mmCIF file of C-alpha atoms in Angstrom:
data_model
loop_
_atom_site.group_PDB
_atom_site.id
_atom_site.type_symbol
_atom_site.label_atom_id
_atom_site.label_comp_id
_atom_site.label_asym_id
_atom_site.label_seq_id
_atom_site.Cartn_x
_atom_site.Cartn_y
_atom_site.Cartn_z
ATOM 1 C CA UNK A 1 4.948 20.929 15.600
ATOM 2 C CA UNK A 2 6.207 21.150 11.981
ATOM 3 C CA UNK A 3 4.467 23.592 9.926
ATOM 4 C CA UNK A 4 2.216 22.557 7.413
ATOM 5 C CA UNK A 5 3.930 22.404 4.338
ATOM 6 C CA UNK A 6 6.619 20.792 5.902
ATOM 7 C CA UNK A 7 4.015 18.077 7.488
ATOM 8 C CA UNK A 8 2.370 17.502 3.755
ATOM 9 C CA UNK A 9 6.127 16.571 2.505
ATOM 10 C CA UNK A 10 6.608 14.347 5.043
ATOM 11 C CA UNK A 11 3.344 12.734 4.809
ATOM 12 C CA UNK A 12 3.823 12.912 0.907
ATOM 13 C CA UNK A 13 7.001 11.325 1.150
ATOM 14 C CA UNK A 14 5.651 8.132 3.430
ATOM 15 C CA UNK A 15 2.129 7.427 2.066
ATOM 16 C CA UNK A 16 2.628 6.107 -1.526
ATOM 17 C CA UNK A 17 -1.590 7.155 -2.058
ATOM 18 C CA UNK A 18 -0.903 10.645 -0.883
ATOM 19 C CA UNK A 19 -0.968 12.236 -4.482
ATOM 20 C CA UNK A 20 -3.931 9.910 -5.190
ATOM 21 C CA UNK A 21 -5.994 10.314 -2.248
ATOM 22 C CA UNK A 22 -5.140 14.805 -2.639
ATOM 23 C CA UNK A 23 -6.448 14.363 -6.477
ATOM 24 C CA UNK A 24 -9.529 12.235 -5.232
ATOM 25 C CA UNK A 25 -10.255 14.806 -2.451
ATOM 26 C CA UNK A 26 -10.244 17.462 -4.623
ATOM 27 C CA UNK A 27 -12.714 15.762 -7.642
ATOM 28 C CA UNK A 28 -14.987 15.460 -4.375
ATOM 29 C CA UNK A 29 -14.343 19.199 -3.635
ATOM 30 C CA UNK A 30 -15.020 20.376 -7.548
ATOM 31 C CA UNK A 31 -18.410 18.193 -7.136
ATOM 32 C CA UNK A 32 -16.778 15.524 -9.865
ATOM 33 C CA UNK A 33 -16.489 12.315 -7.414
ATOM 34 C CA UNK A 34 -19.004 10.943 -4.992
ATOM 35 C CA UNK A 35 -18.684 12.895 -1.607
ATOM 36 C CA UNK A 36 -19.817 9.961 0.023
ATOM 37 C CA UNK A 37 -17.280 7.329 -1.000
ATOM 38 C CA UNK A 38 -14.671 9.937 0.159
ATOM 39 C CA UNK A 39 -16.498 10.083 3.871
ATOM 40 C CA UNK A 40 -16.474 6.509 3.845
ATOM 41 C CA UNK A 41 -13.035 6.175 3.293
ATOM 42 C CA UNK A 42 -11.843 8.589 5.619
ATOM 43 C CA UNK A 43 -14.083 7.023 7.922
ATOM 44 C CA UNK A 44 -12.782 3.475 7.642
ATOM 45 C CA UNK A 45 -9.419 4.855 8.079
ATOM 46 C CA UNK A 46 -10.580 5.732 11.958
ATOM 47 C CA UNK A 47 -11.656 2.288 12.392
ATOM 48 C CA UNK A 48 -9.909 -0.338 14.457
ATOM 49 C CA UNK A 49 -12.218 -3.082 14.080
ATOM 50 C CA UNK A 50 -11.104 -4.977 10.988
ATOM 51 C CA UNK A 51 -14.550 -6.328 10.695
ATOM 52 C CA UNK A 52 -16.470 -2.955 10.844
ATOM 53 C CA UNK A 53 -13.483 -1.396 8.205
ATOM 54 C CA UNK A 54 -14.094 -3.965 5.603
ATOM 55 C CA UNK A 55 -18.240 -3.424 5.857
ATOM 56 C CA UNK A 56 -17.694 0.307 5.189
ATOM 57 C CA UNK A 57 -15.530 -0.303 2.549
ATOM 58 C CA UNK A 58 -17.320 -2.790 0.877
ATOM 59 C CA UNK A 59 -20.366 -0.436 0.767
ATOM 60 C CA UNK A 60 -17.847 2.498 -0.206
ATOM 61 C CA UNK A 61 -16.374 0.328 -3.453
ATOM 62 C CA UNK A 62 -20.366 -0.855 -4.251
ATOM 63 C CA UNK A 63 -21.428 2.861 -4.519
ATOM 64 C CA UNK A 64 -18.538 3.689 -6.796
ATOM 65 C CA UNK A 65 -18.766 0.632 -8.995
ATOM 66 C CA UNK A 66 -22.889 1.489 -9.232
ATOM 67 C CA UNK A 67 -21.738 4.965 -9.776
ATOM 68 C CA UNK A 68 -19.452 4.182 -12.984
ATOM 69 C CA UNK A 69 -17.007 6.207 -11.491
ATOM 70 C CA UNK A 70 -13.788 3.910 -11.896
ATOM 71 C CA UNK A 71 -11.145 6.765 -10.598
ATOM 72 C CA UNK A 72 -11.274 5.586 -6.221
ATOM 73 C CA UNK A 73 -11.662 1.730 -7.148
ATOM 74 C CA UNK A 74 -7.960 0.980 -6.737
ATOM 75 C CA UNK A 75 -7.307 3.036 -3.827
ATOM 76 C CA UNK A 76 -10.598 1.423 -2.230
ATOM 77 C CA UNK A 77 -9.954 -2.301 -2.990
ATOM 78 C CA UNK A 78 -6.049 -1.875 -1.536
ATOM 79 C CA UNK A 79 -7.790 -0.704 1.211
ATOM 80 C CA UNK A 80 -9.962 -3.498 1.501
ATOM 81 C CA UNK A 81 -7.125 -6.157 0.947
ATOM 82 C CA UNK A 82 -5.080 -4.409 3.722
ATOM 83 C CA UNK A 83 -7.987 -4.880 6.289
ATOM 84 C CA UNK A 84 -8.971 -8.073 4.993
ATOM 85 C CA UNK A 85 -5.468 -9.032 5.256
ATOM 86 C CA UNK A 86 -5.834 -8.232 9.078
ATOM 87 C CA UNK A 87 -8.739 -9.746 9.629
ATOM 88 C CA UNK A 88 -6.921 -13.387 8.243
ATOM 89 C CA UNK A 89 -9.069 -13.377 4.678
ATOM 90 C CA UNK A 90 -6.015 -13.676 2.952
ATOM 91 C CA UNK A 91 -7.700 -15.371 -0.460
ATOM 92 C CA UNK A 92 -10.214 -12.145 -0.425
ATOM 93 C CA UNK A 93 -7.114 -10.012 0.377
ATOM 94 C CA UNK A 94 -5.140 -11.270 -2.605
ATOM 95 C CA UNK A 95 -8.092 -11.351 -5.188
ATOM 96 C CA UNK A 96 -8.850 -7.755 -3.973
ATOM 97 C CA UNK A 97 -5.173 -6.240 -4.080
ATOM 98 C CA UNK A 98 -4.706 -7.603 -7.625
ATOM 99 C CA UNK A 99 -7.330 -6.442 -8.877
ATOM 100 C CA UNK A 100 -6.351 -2.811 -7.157
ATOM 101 C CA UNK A 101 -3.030 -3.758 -8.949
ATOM 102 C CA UNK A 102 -4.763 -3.847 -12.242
ATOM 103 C CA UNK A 103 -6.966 -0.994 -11.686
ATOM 104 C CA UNK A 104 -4.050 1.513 -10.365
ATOM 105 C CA UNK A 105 -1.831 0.487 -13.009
ATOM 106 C CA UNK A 106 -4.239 1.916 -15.571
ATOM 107 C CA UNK A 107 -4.880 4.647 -13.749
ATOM 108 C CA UNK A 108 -1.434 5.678 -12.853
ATOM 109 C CA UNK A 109 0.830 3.627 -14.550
ATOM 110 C CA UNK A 110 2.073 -0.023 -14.249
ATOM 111 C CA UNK A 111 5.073 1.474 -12.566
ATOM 112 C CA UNK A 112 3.656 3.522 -10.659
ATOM 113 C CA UNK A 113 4.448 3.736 -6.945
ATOM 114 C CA UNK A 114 0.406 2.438 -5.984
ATOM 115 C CA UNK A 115 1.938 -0.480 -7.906
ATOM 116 C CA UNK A 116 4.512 -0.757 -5.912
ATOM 117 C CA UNK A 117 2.704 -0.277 -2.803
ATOM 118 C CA UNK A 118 0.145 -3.126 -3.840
ATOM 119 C CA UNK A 119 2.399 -5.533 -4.800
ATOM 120 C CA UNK A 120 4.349 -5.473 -2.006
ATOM 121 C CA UNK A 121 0.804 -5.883 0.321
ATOM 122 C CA UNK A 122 0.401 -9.078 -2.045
ATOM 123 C CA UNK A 123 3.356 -10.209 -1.102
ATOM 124 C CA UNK A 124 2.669 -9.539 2.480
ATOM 125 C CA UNK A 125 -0.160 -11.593 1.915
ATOM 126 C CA UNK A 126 1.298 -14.502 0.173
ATOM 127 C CA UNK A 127 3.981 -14.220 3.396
ATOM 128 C CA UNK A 128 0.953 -14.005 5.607
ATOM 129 C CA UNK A 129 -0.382 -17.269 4.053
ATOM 130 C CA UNK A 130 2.965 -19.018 4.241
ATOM 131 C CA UNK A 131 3.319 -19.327 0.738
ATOM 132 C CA UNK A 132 6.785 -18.125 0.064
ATOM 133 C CA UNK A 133 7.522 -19.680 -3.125
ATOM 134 C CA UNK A 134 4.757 -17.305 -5.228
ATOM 135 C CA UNK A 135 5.948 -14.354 -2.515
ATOM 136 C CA UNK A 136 9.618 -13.958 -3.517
ATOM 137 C CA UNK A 137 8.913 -12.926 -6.734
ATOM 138 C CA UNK A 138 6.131 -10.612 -6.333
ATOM 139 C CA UNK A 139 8.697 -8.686 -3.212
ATOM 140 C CA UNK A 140 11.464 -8.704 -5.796
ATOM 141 C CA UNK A 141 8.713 -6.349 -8.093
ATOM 142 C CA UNK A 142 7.676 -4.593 -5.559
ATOM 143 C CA UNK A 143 11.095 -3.427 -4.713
ATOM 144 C CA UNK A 144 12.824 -2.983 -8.307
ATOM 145 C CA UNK A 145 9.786 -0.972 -9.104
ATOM 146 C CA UNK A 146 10.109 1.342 -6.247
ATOM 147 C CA UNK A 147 14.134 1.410 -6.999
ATOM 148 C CA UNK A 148 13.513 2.279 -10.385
ATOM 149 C CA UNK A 149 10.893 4.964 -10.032
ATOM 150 C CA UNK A 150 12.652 6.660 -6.300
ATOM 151 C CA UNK A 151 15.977 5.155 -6.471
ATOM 152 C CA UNK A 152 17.453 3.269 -3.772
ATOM 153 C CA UNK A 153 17.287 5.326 -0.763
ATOM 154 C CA UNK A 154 13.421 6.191 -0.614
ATOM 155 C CA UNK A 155 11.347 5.219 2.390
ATOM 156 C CA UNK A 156 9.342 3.062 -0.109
ATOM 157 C CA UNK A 157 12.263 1.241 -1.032
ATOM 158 C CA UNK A 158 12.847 0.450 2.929
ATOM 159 C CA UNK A 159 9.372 -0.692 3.178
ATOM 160 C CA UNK A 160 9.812 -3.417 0.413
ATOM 161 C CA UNK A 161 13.136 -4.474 2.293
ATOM 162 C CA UNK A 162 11.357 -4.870 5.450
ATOM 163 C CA UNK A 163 9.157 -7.080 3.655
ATOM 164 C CA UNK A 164 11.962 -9.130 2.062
ATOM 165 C CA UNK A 165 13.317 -9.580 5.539
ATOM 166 C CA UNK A 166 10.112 -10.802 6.629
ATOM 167 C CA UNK A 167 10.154 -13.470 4.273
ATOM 168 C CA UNK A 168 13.643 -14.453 4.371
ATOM 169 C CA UNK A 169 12.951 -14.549 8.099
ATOM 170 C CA UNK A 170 10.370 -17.415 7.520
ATOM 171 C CA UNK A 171 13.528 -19.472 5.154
ATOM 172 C CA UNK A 172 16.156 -18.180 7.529
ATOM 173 C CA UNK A 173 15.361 -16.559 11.043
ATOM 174 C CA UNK A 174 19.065 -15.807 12.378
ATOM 175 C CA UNK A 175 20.133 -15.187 8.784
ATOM 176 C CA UNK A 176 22.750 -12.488 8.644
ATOM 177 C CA UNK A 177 21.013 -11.473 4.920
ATOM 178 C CA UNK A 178 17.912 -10.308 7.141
ATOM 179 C CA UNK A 179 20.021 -8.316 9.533
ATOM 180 C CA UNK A 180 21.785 -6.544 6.461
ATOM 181 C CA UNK A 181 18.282 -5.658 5.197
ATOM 182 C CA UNK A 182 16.859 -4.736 8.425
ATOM 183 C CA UNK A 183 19.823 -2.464 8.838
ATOM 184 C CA UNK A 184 19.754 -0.545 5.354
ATOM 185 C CA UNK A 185 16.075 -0.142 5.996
ATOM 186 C CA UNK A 186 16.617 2.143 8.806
ATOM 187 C CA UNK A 187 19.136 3.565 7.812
ATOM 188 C CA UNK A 188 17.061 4.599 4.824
ATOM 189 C CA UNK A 189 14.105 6.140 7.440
ATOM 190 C CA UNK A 190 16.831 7.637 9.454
ATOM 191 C CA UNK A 191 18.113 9.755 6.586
ATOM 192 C CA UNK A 192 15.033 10.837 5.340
ATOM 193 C CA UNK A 193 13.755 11.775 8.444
ATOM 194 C CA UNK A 194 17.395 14.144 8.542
#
């Protein structure tokens, strides 16, 4: 087993909400955020029944928007898009990870890496949905962003080309461009798992 500082880098370094979900966790620790909404969320992130995860955290992101408490809402409603996204709601999905988009780029800037991460999960939607047209352009965001703000050879960046290759793969399936991005993606993981 790694030890634990070394396991909080490496789960720092994959989860674009780990800073996000640490600051939330502690406002719930220093009695500032709703203790509930946090066992809710760490609750729904157990769950395997699409279904069941978006009824927790629908009643999660009610008690924080009757609350007033505005810091977990984007964290929460990419959360929500992400299951509803699984569970084939895909016009929820995408009304619920833009407004996350919104919310998160307040919060922690519009270049953030939540950004990031939420645009590329709308663009996994609009993939999802077949609509490839509106996707290309949200992908290409979600990857410049995460180039800009990590530079090209962060794990984040390889998740955006993954999605580009999904996407291409719809245009293109035996397209050599989607083997080239498949390819820098892991080599990406594979050095930063080095």
């Amino acid at each position: 087993p790694l030890p634990a500082a070394a396991e909080r880098a490496v789960d720092r370094l994959a989860d674009p909400f780990y800073d996000l979900d640490l600051a939330f966790e502690d406002r719930v620790a220093r009695g500032e955020g709703a203790s509930e909404v946090w066992e809710a969320f760490t609750a729904a992130d157990t769950l395997q029944d699409p279904a069941a995860r978006i009824d927790v955290l629908e009643e999660a992101l009610a008690a924080v928007r009757a609350s007033g408490d505005i810091w977990p809402q984007g964290r929460l409603l990419y959360e929500l898009a992400e299951a509803r996204t699984v569970a084939g709601e895909y016009e929820e999905a995408l009304a619920d990870v833009r407004q996350s988009q919104a919310l998160l780029g307040d919060q922690r800037g519009p270049g953030s890496r939540e950004v990031a991460a939420a645009l590329d999960l709308e663009g996994k939607i609009l993939i999802a949905k077949h609509d490839l047209q509106a996707a290309r352009p949200v992908v290409d965001r979600a990857r410049a962003l995460r180039e800009q703000a990590q530079g090209p050879d962060h794990p984040d960046v390889a998740a955006s080309l993954n999605t580009l290759a999904s996407l291409l793969h719809f245009e293109a399936p035996q397209s050599e461009e989607v083997v080239q991005l498949l390819k820098r993606a892991l080599a990406i993981r594979e050095q930063a798992l080095r």
